[in-house]
mmCIF file of C-alpha atoms in Angstrom:
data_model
loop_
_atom_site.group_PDB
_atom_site.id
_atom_site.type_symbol
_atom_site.label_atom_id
_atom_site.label_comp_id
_atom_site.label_asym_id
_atom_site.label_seq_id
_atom_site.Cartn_x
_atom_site.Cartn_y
_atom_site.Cartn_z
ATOM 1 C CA UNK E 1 -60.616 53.674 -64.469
ATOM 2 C CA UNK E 2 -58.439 50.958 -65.736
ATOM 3 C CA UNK E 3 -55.536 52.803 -64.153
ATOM 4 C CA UNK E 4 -57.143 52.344 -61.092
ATOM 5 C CA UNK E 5 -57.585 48.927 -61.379
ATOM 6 C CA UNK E 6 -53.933 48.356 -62.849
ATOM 7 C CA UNK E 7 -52.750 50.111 -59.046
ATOM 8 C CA UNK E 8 -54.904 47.668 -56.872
ATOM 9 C CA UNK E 9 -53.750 44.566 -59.023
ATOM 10 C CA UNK E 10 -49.964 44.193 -56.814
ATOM 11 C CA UNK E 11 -52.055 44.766 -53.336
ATOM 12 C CA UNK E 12 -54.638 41.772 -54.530
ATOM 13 C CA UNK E 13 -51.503 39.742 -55.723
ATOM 14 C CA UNK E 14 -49.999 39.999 -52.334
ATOM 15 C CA UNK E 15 -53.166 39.585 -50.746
ATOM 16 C CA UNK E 16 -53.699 36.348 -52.358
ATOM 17 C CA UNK E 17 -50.108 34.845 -51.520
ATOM 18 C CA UNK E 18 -50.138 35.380 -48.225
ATOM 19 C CA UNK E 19 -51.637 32.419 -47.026
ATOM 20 C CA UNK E 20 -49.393 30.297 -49.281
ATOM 21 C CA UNK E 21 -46.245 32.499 -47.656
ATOM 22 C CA UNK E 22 -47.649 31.327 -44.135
ATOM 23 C CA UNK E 23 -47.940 28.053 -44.763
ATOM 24 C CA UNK E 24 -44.921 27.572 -46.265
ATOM 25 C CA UNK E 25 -42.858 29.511 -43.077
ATOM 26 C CA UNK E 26 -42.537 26.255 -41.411
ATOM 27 C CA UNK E 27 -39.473 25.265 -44.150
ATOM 28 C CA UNK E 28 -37.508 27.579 -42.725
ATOM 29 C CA UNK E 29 -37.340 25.878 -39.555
ATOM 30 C CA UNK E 30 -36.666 22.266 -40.668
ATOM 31 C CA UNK E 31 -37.380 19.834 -43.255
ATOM 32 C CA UNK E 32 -40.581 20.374 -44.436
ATOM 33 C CA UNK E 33 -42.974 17.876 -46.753
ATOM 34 C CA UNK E 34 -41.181 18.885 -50.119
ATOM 35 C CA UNK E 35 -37.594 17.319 -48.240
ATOM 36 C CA UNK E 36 -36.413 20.753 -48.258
ATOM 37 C CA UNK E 37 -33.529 21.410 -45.239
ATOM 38 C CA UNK E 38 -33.055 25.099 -43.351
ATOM 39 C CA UNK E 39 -33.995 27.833 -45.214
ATOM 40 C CA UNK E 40 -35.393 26.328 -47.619
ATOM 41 C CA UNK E 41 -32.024 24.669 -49.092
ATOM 42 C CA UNK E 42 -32.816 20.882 -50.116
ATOM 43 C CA UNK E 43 -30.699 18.460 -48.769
ATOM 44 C CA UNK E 44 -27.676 17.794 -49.979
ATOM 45 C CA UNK E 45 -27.094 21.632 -51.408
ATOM 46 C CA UNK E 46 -23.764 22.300 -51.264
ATOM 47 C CA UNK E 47 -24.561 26.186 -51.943
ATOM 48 C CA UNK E 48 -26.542 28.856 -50.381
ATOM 49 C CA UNK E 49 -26.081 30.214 -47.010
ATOM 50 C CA UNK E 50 -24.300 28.148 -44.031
ATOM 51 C CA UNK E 51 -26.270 26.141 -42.199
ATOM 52 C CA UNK E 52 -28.105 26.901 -38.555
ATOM 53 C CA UNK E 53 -26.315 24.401 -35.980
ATOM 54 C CA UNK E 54 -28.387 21.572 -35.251
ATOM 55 C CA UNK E 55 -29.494 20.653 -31.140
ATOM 56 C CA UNK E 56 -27.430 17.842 -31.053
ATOM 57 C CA UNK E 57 -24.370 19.670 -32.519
ATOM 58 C CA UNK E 58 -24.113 22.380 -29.913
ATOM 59 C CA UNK E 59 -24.802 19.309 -27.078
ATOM 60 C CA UNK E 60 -22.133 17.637 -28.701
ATOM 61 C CA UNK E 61 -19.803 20.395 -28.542
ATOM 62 C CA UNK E 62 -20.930 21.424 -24.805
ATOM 63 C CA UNK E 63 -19.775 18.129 -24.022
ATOM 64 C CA UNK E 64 -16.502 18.328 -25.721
ATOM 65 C CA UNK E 65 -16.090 21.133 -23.775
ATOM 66 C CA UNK E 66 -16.734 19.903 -20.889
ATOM 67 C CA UNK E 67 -14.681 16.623 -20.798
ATOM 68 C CA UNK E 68 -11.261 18.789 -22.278
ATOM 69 C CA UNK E 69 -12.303 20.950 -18.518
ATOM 70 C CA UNK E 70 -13.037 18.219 -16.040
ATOM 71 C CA UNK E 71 -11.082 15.366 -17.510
ATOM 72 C CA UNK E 72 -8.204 16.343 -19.225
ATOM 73 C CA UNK E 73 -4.793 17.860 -17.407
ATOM 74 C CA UNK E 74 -2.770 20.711 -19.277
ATOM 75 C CA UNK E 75 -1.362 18.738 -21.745
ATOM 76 C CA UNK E 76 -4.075 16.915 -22.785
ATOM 77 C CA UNK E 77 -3.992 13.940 -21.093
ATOM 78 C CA UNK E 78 -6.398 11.994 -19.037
ATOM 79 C CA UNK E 79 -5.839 11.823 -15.262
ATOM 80 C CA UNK E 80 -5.031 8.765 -13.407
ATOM 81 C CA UNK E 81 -8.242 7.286 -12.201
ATOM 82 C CA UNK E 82 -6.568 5.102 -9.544
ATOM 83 C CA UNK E 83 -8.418 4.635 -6.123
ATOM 84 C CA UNK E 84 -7.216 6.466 -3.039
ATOM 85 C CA UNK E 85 -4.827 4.440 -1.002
ATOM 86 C CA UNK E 86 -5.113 5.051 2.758
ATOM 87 C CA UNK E 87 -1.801 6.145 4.710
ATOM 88 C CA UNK E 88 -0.137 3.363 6.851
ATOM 89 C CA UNK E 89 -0.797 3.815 10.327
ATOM 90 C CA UNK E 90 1.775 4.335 12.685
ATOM 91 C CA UNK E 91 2.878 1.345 15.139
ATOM 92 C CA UNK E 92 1.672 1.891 18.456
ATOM 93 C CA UNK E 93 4.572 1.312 21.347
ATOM 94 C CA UNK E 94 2.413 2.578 24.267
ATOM 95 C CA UNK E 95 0.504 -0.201 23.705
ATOM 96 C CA UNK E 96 3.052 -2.853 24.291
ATOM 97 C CA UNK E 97 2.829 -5.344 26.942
ATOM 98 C CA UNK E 98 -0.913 -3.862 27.763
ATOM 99 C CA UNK E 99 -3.004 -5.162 24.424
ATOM 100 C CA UNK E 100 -0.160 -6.556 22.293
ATOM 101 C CA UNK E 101 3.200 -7.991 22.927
ATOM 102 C CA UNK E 102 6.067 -6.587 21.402
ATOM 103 C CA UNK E 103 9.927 -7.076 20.535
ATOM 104 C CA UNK E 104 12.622 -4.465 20.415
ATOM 105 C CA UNK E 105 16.132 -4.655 19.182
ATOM 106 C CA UNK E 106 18.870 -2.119 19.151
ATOM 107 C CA UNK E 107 19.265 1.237 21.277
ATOM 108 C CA UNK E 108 17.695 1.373 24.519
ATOM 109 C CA UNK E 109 14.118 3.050 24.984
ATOM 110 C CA UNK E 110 13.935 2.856 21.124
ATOM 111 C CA UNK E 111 10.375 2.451 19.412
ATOM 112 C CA UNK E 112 9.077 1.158 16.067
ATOM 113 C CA UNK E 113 11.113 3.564 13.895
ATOM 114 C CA UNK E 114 14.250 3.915 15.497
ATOM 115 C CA UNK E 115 14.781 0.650 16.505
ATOM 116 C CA UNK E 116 17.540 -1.726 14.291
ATOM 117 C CA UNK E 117 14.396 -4.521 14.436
ATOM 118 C CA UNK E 118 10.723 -4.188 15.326
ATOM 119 C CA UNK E 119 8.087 -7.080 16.290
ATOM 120 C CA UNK E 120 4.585 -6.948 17.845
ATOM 121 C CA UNK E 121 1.553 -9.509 17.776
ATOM 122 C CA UNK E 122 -2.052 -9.384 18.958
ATOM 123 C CA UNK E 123 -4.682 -11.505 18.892
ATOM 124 C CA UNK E 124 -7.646 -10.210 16.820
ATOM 125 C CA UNK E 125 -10.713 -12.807 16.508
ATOM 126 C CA UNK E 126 -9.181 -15.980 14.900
ATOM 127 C CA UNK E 127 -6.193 -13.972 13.565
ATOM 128 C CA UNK E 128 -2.970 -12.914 14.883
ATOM 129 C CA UNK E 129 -2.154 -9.717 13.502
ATOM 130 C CA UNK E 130 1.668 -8.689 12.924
ATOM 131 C CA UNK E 131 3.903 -5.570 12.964
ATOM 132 C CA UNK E 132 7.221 -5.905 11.705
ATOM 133 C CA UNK E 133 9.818 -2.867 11.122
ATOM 134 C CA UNK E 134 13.625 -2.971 10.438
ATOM 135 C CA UNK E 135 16.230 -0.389 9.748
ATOM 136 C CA UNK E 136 17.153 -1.843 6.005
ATOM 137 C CA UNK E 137 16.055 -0.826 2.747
ATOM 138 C CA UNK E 138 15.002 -4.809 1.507
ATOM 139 C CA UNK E 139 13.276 -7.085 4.001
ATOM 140 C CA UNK E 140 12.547 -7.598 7.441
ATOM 141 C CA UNK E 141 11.261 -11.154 8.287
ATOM 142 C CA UNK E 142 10.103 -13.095 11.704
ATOM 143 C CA UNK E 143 10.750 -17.390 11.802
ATOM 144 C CA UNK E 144 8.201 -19.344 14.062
ATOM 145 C CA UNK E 145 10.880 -22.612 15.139
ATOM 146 C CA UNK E 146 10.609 -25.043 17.573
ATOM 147 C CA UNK E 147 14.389 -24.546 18.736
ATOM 148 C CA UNK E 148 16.760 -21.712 18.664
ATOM 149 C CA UNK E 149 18.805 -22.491 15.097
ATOM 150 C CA UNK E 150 17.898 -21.732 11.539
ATOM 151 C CA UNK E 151 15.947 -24.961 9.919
ATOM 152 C CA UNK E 152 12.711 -26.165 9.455
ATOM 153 C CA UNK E 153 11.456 -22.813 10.119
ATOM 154 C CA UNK E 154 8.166 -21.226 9.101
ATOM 155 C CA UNK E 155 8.577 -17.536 7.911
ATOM 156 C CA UNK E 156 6.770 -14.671 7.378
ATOM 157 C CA UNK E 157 8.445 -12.259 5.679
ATOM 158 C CA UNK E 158 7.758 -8.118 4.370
ATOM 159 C CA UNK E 159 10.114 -7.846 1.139
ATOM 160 C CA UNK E 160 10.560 -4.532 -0.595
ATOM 161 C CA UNK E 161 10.818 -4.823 -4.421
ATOM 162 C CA UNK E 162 12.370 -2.586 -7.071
ATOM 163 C CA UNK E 163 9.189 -0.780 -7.683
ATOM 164 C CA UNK E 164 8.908 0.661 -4.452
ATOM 165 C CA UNK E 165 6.479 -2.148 -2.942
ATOM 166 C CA UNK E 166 6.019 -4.001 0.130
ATOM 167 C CA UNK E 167 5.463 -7.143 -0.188
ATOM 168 C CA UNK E 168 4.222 -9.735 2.498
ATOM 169 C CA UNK E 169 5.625 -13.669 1.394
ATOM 170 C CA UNK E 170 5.782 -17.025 2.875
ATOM 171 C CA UNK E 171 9.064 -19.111 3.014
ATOM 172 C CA UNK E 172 10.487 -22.394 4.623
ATOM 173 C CA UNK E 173 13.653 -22.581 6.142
ATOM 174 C CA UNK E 174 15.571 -25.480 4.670
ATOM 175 C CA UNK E 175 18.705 -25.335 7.068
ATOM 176 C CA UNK E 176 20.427 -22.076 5.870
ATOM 177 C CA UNK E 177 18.104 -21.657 2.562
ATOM 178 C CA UNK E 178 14.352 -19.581 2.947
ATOM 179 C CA UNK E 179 12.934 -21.356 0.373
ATOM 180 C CA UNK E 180 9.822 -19.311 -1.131
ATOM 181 C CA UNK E 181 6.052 -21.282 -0.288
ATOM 182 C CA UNK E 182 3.189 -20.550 -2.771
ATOM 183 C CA UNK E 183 1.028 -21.218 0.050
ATOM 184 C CA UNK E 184 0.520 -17.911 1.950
ATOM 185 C CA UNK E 185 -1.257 -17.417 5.273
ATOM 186 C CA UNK E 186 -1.024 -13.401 5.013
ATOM 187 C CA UNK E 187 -4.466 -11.639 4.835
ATOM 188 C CA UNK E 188 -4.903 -8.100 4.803
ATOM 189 C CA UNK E 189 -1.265 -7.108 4.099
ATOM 190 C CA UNK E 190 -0.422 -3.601 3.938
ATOM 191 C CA UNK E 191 3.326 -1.918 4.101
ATOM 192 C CA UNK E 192 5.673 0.979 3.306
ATOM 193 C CA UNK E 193 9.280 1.861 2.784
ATOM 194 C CA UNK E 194 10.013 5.177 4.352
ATOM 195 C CA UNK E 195 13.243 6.096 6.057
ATOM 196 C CA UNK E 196 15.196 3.832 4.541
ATOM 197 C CA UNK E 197 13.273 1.363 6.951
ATOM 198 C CA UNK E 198 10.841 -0.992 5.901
ATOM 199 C CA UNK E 199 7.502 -1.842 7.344
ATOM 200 C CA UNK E 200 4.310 -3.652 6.976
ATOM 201 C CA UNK E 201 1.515 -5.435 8.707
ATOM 202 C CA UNK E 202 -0.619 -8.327 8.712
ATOM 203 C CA UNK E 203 -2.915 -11.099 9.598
ATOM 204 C CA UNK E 204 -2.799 -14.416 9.861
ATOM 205 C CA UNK E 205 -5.015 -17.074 11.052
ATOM 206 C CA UNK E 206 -3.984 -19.282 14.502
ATOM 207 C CA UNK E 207 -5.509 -22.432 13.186
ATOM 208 C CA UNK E 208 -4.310 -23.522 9.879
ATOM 209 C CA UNK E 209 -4.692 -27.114 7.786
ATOM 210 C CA UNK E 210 -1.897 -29.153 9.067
ATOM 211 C CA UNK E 211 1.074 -28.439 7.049
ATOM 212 C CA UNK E 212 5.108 -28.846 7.463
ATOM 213 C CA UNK E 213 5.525 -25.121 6.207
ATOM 214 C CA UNK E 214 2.992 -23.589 8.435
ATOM 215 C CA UNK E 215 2.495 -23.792 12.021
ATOM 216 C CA UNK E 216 -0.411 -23.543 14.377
ATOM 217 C CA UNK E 217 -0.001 -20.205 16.327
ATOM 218 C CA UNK E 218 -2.028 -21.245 19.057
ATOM 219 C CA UNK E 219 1.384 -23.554 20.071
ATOM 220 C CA UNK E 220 4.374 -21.502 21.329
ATOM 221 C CA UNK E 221 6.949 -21.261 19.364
ATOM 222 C CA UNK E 222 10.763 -19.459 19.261
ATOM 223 C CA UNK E 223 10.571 -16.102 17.745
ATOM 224 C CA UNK E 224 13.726 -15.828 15.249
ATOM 225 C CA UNK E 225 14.236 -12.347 14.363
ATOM 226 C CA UNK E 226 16.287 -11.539 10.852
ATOM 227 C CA UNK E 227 16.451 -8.154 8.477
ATOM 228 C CA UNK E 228 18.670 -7.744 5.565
ATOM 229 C CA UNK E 229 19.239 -6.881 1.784
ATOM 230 C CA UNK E 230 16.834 -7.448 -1.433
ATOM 231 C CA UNK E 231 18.218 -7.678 -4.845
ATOM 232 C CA UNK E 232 15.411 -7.472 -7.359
ATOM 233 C CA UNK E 233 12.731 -8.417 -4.497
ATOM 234 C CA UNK E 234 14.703 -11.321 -3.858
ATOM 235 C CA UNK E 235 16.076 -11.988 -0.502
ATOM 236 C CA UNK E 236 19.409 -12.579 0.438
ATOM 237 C CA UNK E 237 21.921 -13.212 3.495
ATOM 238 C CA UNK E 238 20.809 -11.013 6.509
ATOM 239 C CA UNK E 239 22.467 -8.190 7.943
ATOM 240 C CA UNK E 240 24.001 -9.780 11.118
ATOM 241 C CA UNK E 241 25.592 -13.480 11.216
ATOM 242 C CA UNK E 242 23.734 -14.352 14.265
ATOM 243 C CA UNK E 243 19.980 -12.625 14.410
ATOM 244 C CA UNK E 244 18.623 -12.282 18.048
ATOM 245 C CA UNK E 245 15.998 -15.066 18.892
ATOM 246 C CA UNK E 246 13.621 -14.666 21.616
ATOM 247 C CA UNK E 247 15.307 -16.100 25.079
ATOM 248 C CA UNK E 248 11.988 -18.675 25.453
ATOM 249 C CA UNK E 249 8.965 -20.174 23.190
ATOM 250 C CA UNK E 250 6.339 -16.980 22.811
ATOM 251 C CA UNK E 251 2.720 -17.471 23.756
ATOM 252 C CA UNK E 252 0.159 -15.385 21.324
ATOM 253 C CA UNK E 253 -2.198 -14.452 24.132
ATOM 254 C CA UNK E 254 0.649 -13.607 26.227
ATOM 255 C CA UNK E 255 1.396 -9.780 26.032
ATOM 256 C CA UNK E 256 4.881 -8.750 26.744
ATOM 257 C CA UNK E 257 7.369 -5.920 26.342
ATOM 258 C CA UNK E 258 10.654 -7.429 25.561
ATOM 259 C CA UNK E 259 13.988 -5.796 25.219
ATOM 260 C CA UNK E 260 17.351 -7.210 23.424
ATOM 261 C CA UNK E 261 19.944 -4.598 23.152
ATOM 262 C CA UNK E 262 21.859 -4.618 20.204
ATOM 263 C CA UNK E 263 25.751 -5.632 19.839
ATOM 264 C CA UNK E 264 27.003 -1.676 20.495
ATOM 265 C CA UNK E 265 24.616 -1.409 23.536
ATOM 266 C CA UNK E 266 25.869 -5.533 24.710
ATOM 267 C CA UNK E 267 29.604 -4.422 25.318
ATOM 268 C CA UNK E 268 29.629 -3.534 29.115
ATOM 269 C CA UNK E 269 27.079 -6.075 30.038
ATOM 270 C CA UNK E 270 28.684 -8.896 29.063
ATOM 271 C CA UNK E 271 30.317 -11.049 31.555
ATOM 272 C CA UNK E 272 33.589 -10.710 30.960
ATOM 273 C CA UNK E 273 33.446 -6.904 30.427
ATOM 274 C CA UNK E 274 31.653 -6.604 34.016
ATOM 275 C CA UNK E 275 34.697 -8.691 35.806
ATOM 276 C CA UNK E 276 37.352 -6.989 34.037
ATOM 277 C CA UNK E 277 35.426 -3.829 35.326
ATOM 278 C CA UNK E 278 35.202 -4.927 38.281
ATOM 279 C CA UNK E 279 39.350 -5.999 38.665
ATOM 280 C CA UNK E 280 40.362 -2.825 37.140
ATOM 281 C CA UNK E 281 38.460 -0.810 39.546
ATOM 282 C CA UNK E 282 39.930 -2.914 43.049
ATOM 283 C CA UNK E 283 43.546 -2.492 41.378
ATOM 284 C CA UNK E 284 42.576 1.434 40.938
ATOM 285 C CA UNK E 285 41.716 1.685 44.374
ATOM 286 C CA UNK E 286 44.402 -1.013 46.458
ATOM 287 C CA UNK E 287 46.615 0.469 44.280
ATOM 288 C CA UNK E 288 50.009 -1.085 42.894
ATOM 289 C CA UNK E 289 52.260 -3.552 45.691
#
């Protein structure tokens, strides 16, 4: 009999402990009321088995993760974040002397990228908006002047710089000297050096606060034309020692398609060149006394 009792002593034993066992289950999860970490371990254990990764751990790695996939080239470093830039658009020729007017220098029948110099206006709202293209790798520049000759001219101006930019300035002719004006009219300037030709566009208004280095559009003016050189973003002399003007003052809201051949495309229209033709041709033909 006692034996008996000795062999049901373990199974009342366990019997007894289980509720204890279940209630204390919950350690093994978390910290429980004793301050007791995973599995029972209290904080700040250095021993024992390694701990169960916590929720914000594995987020924290997930993210990791994540950023070295989405944000972080082949060698570790961030993209560039810059904005997109739009293209430039093209200059439109067919739409000379129709809805714009338009200047062309150089080869005949040539167009906004093959010709030596480039110019067209229109009239958008209370702005004039310019296109300006020359076959040089620094600037390309148009003078509004009340005569013919280089002075007292306002200029607009599309410089390339040494870091591959167009930029649109404002300058004041002071007889042979642009002198650069803080005062710019330009709005919404955009351009691009491609070809070895620069290029830009812009706006400007037709009314402006009376000024001696700007001039009221809305007037008509002589159109100087000019293209040449950059050192440093910095203009210098242009290309040719006497750039074509326009042959009369230029209205804005008249649209025209003007012509001006160049110097190699001037040779057998010239005056002289036409009556020498012209004497060779009768000696040719009366032949010699």
């Amino acid at each position: 009999m006692a034996r008996s009792r000795r062999s049901w002593a373990p199974l009342l034993l366990l019997l007894l402990a289980g509720p204890a066992a279940c209630a204390a289950s919950p350690a093994d999860d978390g910290a429980g009321p004793g301050g007791r970490g995973p599995r029972g371990r209290a904080r700040g254990d250095s021993g024992g088995d390694e701990a169960v990764p916590r929720h914000d751990s594995s987020y924290g790695t997930f993210a990791g993760e994540f950023y070295d996939l989405r944000y972080l080239s082949e060698e570790g470093y961030p993209f560039p974040t810059a904005p997109p830039v739009d293209p430039f658009a093209k200059i439109k020729v067919d739409d000379c002397g129709k809805t714009k007017g338009c200047f062309r220098y150089g080869k005949p029948g040539c167009n906004a990228e093959t010709c030596d110099y480039f110019l067209s206006y229109r009239m958008i709202g209370a702005d004039v908006e310019f296109e300006l293209s020359a076959d040089t790798d620094g600037w390309v520049a148009v003078g509004f002047s009340s005569d013919k000759k280089m002075g007292g001219d306002d200029v607009m101006a599309c410089v390339h710089d040494d870091n591959g930019r167009v930029r649109i300035q404002h300058f004041y002719n002071v007889g042979q000297w642009a002198k650069e004006i803080q005062r710019n009219p330009a709005r919404d300037e955009e351009g691009v050096f491609e070809n070895n030709r620069v290029t830009c566009r812009f706006k400007r208004p037709v009314n402006v606060p009376r000024d001696e280095t700007i001039v009221d559009l809305h007037l008509s003016w002589y159109y100087l034309f000019a293209w040449g050189p950059a050192i440093q973003g910095s203009i210098t002399r242009h290309d040719i020692d006497s750039p074509p003007t326009s042959e009369r003052v230029v209205s804005i809201y008249k649209y025209e398609d003007i012509f001006m051949p160049s110097a190699a495309y001037q040779t057998f229209s010239s005056p002289f060149c036409l009556l020498l033709i012209v004497a060779l041709t009768f000696y040719l033909l009366m032949g010699t006394p």
